[in-house]
mmCIF file of C-alpha atoms in Angstrom:
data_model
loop_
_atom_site.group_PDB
_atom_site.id
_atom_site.type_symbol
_atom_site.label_atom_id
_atom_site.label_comp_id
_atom_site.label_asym_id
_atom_site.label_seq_id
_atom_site.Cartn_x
_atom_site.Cartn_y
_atom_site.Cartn_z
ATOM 1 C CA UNK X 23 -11.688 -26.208 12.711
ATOM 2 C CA UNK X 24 -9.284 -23.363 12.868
ATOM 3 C CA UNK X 25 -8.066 -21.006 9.917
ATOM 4 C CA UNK X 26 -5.444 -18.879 10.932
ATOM 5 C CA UNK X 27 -6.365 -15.327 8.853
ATOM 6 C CA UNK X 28 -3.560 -12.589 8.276
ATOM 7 C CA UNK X 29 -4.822 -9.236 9.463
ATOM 8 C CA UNK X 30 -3.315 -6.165 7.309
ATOM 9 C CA UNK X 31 -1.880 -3.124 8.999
ATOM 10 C CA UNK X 32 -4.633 -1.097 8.699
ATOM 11 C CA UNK X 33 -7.599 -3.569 9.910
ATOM 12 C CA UNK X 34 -5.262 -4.688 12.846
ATOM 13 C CA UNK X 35 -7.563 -1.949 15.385
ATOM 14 C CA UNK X 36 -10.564 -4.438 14.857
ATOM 15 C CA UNK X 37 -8.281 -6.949 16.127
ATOM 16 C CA UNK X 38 -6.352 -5.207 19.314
ATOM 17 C CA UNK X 39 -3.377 -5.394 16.777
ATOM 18 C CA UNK X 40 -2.671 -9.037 16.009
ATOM 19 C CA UNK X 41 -1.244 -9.623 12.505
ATOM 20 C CA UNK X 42 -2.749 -12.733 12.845
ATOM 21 C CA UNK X 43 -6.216 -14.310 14.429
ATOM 22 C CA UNK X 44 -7.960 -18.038 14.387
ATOM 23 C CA UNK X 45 -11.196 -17.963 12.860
ATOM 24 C CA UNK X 46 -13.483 -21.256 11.734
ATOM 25 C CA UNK X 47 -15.837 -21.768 8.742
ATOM 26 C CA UNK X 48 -16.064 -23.810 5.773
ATOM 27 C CA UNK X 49 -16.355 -21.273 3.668
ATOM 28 C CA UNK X 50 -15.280 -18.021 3.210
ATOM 29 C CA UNK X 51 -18.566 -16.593 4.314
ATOM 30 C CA UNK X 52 -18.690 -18.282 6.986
ATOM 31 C CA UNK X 53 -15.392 -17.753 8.238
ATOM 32 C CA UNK X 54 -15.812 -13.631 7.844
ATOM 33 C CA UNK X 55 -19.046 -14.006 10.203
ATOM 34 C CA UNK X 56 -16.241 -15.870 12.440
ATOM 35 C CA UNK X 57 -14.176 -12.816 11.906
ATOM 36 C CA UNK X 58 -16.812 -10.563 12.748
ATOM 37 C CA UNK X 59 -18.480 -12.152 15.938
ATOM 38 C CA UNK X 60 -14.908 -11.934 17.915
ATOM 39 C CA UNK X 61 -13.802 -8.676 16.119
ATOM 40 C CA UNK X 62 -16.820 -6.413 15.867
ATOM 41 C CA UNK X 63 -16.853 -3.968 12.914
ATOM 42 C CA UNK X 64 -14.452 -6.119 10.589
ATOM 43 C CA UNK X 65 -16.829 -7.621 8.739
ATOM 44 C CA UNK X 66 -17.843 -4.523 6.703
ATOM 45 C CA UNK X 67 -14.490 -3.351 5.839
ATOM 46 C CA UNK X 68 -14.804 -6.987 3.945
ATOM 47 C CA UNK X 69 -17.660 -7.305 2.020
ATOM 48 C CA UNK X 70 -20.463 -5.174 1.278
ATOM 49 C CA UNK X 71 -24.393 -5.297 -0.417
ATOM 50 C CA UNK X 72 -24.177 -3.330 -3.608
ATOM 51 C CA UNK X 73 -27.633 -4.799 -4.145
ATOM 52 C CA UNK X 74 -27.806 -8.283 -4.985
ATOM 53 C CA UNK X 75 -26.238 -9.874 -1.572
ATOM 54 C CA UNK X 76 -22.430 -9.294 -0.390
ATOM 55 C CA UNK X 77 -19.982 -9.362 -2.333
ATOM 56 C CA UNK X 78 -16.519 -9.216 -1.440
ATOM 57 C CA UNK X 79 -15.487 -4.760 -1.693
ATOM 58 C CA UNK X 80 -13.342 -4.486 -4.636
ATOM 59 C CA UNK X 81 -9.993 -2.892 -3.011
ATOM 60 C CA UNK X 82 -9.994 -5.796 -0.743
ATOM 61 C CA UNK X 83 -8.001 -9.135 -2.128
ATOM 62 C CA UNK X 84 -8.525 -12.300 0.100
ATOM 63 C CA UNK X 85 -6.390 -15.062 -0.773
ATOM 64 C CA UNK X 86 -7.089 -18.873 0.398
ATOM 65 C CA UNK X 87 -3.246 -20.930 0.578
ATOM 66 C CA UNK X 88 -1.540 -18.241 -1.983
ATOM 67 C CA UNK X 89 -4.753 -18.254 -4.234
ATOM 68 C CA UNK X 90 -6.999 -15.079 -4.999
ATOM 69 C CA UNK X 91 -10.467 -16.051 -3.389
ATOM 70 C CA UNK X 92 -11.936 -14.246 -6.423
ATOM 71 C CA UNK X 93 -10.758 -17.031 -8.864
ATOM 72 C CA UNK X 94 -12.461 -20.131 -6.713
ATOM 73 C CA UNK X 95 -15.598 -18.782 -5.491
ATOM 74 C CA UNK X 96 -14.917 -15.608 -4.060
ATOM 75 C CA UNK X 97 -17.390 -15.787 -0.654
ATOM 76 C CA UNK X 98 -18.429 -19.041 -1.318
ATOM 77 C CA UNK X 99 -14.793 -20.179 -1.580
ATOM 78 C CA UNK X 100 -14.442 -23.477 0.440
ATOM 79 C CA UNK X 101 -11.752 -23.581 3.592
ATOM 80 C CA UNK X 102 -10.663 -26.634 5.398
ATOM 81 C CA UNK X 103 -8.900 -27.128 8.269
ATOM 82 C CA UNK X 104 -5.492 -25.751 8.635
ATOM 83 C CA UNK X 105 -5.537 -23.428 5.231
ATOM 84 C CA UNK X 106 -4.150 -20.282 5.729
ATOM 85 C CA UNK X 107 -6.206 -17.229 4.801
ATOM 86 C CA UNK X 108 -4.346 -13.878 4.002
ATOM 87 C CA UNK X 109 -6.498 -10.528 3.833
ATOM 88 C CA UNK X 110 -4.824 -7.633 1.601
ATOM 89 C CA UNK X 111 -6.324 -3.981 0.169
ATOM 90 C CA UNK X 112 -5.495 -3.303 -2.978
ATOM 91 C CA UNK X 113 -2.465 -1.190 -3.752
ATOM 92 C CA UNK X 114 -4.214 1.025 -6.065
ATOM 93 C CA UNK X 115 -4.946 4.769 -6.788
ATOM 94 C CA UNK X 116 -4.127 6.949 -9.165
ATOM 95 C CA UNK X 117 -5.687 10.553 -10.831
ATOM 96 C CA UNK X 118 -9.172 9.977 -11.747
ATOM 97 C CA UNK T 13 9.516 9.926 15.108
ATOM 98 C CA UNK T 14 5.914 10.923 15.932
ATOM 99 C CA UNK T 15 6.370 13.526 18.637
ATOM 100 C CA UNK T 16 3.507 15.565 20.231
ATOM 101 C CA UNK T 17 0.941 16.799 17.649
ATOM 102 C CA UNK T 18 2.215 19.647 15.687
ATOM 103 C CA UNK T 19 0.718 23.173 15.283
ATOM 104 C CA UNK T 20 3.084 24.988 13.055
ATOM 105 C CA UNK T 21 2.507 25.412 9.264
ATOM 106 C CA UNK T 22 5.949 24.182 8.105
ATOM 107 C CA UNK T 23 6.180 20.260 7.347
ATOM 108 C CA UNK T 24 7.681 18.419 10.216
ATOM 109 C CA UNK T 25 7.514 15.194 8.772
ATOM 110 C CA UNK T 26 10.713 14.102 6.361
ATOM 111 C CA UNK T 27 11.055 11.844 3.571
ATOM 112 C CA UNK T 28 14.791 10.983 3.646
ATOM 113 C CA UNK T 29 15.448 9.105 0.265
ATOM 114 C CA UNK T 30 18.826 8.905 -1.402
ATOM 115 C CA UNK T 31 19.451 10.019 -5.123
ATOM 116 C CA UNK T 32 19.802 6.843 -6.622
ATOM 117 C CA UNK T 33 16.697 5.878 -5.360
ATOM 118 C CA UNK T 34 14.872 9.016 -6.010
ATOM 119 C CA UNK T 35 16.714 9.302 -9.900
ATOM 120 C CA UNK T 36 15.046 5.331 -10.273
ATOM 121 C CA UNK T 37 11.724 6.710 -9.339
ATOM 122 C CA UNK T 38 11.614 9.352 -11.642
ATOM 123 C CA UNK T 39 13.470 7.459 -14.482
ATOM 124 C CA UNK T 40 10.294 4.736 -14.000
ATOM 125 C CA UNK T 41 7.755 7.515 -14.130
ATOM 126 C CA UNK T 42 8.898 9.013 -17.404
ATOM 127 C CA UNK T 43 9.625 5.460 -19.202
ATOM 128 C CA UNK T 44 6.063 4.282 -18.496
ATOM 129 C CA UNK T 45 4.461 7.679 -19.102
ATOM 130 C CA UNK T 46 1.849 8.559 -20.376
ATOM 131 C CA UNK T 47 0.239 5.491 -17.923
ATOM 132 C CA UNK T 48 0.633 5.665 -14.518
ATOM 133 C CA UNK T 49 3.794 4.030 -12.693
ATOM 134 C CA UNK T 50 3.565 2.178 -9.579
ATOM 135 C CA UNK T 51 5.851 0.424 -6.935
ATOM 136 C CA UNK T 52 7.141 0.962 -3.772
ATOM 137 C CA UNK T 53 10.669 1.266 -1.798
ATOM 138 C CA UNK T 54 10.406 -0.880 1.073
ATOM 139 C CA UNK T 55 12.545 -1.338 4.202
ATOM 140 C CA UNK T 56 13.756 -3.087 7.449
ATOM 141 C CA UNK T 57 10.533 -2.938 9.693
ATOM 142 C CA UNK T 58 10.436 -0.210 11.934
ATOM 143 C CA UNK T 59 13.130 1.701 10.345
ATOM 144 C CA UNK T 60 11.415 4.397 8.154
ATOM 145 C CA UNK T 61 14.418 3.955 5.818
ATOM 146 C CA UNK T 62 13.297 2.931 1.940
ATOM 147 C CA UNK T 63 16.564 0.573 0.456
ATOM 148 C CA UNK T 64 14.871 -1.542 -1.929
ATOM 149 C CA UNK T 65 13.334 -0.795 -5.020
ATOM 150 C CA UNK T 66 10.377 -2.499 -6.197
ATOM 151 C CA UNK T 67 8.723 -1.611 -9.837
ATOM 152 C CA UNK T 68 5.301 -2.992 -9.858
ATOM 153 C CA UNK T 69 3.272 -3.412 -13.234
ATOM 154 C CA UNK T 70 -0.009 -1.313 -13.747
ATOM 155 C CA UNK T 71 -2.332 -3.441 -13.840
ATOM 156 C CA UNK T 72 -4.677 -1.073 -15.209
ATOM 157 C CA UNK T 73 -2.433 -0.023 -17.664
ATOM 158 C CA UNK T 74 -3.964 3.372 -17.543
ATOM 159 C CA UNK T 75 -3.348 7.212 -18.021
ATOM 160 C CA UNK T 76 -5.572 7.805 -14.729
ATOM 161 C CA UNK T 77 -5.423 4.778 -12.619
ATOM 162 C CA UNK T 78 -3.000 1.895 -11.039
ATOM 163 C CA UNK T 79 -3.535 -1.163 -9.074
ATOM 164 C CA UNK T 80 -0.891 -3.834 -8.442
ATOM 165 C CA UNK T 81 -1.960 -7.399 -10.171
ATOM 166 C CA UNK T 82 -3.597 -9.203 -6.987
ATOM 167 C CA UNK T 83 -0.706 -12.145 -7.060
ATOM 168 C CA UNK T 84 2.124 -9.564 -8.108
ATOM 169 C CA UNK T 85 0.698 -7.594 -4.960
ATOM 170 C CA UNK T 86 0.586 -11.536 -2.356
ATOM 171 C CA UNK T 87 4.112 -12.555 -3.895
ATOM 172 C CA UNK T 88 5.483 -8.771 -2.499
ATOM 173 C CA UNK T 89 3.315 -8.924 0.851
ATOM 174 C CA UNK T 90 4.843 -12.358 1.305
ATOM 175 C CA UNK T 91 8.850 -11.480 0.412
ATOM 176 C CA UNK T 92 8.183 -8.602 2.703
ATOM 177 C CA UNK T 93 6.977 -10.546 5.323
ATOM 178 C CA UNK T 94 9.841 -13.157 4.822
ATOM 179 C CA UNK T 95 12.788 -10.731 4.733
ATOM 180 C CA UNK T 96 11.031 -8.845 7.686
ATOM 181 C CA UNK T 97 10.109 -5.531 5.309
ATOM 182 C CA UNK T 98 7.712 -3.439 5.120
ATOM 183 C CA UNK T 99 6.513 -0.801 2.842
ATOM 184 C CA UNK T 100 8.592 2.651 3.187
ATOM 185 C CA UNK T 101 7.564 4.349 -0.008
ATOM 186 C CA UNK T 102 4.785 3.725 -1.731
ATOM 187 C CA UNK T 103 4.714 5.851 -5.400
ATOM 188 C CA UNK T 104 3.076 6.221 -8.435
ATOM 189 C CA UNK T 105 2.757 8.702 -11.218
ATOM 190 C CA UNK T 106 0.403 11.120 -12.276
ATOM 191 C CA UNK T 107 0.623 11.818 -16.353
ATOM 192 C CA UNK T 108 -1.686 14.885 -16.512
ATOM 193 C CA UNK T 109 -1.993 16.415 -13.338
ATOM 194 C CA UNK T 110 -0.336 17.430 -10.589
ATOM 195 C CA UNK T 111 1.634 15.390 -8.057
ATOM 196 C CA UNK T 112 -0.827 15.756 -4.684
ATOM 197 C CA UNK T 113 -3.057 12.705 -3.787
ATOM 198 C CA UNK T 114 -6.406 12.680 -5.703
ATOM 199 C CA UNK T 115 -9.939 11.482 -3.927
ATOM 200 C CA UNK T 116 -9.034 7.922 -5.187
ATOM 201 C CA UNK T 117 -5.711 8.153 -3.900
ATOM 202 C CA UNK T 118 -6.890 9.206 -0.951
ATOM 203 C CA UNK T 119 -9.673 6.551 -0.292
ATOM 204 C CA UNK T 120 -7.452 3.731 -1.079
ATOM 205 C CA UNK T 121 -4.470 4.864 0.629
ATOM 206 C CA UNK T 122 -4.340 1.781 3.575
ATOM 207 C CA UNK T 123 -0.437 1.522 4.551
ATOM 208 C CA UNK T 124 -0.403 4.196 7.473
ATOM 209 C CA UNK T 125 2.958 4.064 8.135
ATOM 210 C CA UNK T 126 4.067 4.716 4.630
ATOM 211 C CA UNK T 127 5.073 7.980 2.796
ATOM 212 C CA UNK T 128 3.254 8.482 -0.394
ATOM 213 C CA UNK T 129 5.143 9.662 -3.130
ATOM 214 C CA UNK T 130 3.664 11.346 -6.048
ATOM 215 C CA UNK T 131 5.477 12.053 -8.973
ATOM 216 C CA UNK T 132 4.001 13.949 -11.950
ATOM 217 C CA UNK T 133 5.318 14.026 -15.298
ATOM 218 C CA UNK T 134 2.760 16.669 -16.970
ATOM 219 C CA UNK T 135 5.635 18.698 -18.082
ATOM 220 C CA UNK T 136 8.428 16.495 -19.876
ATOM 221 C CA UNK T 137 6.849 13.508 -20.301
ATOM 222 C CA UNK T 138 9.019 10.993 -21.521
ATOM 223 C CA UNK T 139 11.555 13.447 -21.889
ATOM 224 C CA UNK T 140 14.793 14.719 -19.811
ATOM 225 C CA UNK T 141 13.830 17.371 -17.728
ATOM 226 C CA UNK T 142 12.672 18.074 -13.967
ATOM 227 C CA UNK T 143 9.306 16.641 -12.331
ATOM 228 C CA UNK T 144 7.303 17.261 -9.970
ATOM 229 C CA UNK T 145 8.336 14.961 -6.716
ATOM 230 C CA UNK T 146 5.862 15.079 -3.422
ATOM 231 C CA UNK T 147 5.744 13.327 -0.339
ATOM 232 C CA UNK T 148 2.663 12.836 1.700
ATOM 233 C CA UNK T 149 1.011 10.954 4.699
ATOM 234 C CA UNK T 150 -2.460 9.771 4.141
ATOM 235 C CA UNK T 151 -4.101 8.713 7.507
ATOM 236 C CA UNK T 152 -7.788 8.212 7.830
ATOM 237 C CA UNK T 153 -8.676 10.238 4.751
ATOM 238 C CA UNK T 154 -6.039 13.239 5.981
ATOM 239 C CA UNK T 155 -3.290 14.079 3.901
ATOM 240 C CA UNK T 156 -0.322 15.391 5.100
ATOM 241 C CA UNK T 157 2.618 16.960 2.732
ATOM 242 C CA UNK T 158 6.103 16.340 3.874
ATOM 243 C CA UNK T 159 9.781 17.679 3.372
ATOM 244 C CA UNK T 160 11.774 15.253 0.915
ATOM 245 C CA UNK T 161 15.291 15.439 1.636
ATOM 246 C CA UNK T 162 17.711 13.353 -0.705
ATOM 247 C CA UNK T 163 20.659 11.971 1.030
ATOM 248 C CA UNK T 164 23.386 10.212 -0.535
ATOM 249 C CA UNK T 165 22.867 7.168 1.436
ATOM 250 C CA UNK T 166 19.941 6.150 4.060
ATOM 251 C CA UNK T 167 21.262 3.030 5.733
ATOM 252 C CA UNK T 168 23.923 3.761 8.088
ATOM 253 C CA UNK T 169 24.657 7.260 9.945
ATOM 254 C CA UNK T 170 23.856 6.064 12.877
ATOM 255 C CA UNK T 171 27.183 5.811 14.450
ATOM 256 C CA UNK T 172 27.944 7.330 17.775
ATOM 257 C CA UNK T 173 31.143 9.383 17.787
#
């Protein structure tokens, strides 16, 4: 089952500068361990443990077919075959 | 273009943005101050020239912090990517400080290629009257300030005579 994932600018070094990789999973767990185990290192620019398992970081949007993960089940968001997965940081900042 | 790494003082990196651009920028910053402003100017890929404007809403709607709205910011990703685009400028306002990237500016800063424009309206707020306009690169937590020049046009001058 592949999921083509969109790679943003500045994770593209974990991924010898594709925009775009396969990876497999049926969820969206399992499809960042996919990430991980052919692009070492990825995996915790994605997620981390603030505690209480991983959770997706908050700067980091993940969207499943045009659709924020974090309104269907963030990490346990379910992928099938041939959905497109699109990883994006936050544009965000400001002076605090 | 990045040439050899620099060790003079003086900023060697430009911003070249032209005036309508730049007067759009600051005319955004004052309308939505006191809360922070956001957008970016993006451009042809690979060009380093910012021709098209792009207001974003503050989420956040606050005094001290911005994020895009996480579809506002797919739907932009995805006209970039479909008019081949990519993101030149990327601004936003400070109300009460000055206009150089703060620690949260800097940690969230993830578009190396970009210039980061700061624009602070402390003085004037809504008013008429000058601000304070900064450009900056912010690579791997390093930020560096850089010369804005304001030309009257950025797209073509690239004619061979």
């Amino acid at each position: 089952m592949a999921i083509e994932v969109r790679i943003p600018t500045i994770l593209r070094t974990y991924t010898g500068g594709e925009k775009a990789v396969d990876a497999e999973g049926s969820t969206l767990s399992a499809l960042i361990d996919s990430l991980e185990s052919n692009h070492p290192g990825i995996k915790d620019r994605l997620v981390e443990d603030k505690g209480a398992g991983l959770e997706l970081r908050r700067f980091v949007n993940v969207y499943i077919n045009d659709e924020d993960v974090r309104f269907i089940g963030s990490l346990d968001a379910e992928l099938s075959d041939g959905d497109q997965v699109v990883i994006l940081p936050a544009v965000a900042g400001g002076a605090a | 273009m990045p040439g050899e790494r620099g060790r003079r003082n003086t900023l060697e990196r430009v911003l070249r943005i032209d005036q309508a651009t730049y007067d759009a920028l600051v005319e955004h910053a004052k309308r939505e101050h006191p809360v922070e402003a956001c957008g970016m100017v993006v451009g042809p890929i690979g060009s380093d020239q910012p021709v098209r404007h792009v207001e974003m809403v503050n989420a956040a709607g606050s005094p001290t912090f911005y994020e895009y709205d996480s579809s506002d910011l797919f739907q932009l990703y995805k006209e970039m990517d479909d008019r081949d685009e990519e993101p030149v400028v990327i601004y936003h306002s400070h109300t009460a400080t000055e206009a150089y990237p703060s620690v949260t500016d800097i940690n969230l800063a993830s578009e190396p290629g970009a210039h980061y424009v700061l624009v602070s309206t402390r003085e004037h707020g809504n008013n008429p009257g000058p601000v304070e306009f900064r450009s900056y690169r912010i690579i791997d937590g390093v930020v560096t300030e850089e010369e804005v020049t304001i030309v009257d046009t950025v797209t073509p001058a690239e004619e061979s005579s």
